């Protein structure tokens, strides 16, 4: 991650809950502080009926039942690379730390050193999203397009979501 983008770096967080493929609840190992982290630059299908699912239905012209099925597939992929209890590092852009719902935005770095946001994109389980500013958006759009063209992950079943 480039030095030109100033980040808050938070260590000693453990995964408490995997809400869906783009949102986690984490807990600090020492302070016990809990917070929700929304992954930067990506969007994965929803796993339950809510306002966003209805919006996604209108945007994609896919039925909610299919979107929810895709959402569970994406979440299942995530649980293969990240488990409850795993230690992670969170990088948050100083100038862009929270989303509209006051969730902290983050790049989640796994113990392996890999970025969870990028794994989801590269493997076709999330798409690049402009909904919340992300300094890596151009790179993420390219990763998304590559996954789409190679028909990996969710793109093996559908052309868009």
XYZ file of C-alpha atoms in Angstrom, residues 86-145:
60
model
C -8.468 -14.898 12.890
C -6.128 -11.976 13.591
C -6.248 -9.213 10.978
C -4.730 -5.790 10.333
C -7.020 -2.977 9.218
C -5.812 -0.144 6.965
C -8.122 2.864 6.804
C -7.602 5.892 4.555
C -7.338 8.910 6.853
C -9.342 11.172 4.499
C -12.051 8.572 3.917
C -12.601 6.564 7.078
C -16.373 5.993 7.306
C -19.292 5.155 5.046
C -22.751 6.726 4.967
C -23.861 4.388 7.793
C -20.863 5.355 9.990
C -19.195 1.978 9.557
C -15.431 2.155 9.436
C -14.054 1.441 5.976
C -11.006 -0.784 5.724
C -8.584 -2.820 3.710
C -8.363 -6.061 5.669
C -4.918 -7.627 5.654
C -4.850 -11.324 6.521
C -2.113 -13.023 8.555
C -0.723 -14.289 5.221
C -0.193 -10.644 4.172
C -2.889 -10.866 1.492
C -5.569 -8.192 1.205
C -9.055 -9.670 1.672
C -10.647 -6.951 -0.490
C -8.386 -7.935 -3.403
C -8.859 -11.693 -2.942
C -12.636 -11.240 -3.209
C -12.238 -9.213 -6.419
C -9.583 -11.391 -8.056
C -11.587 -14.537 -7.410
C -14.882 -13.063 -8.650
C -16.830 -12.942 -5.373
C -17.190 -9.157 -5.204
C -17.293 -6.374 -7.757
C -15.495 -3.045 -7.700
C -17.744 -0.327 -6.324
C -17.733 3.453 -6.507
C -20.284 3.731 -3.688
C -17.592 4.807 -1.222
C -14.424 6.523 -2.377
C -11.392 4.232 -2.387
C -7.921 5.288 -3.561
C -7.420 1.859 -5.180
C -10.637 1.993 -7.228
C -8.928 1.972 -10.654
C -6.900 -1.115 -9.686
C -10.010 -2.734 -8.234
C -11.988 -2.083 -11.427
C -9.250 -3.802 -13.427
C -9.225 -6.805 -11.032
C -13.022 -6.996 -11.323
C -12.969 -6.875 -15.120
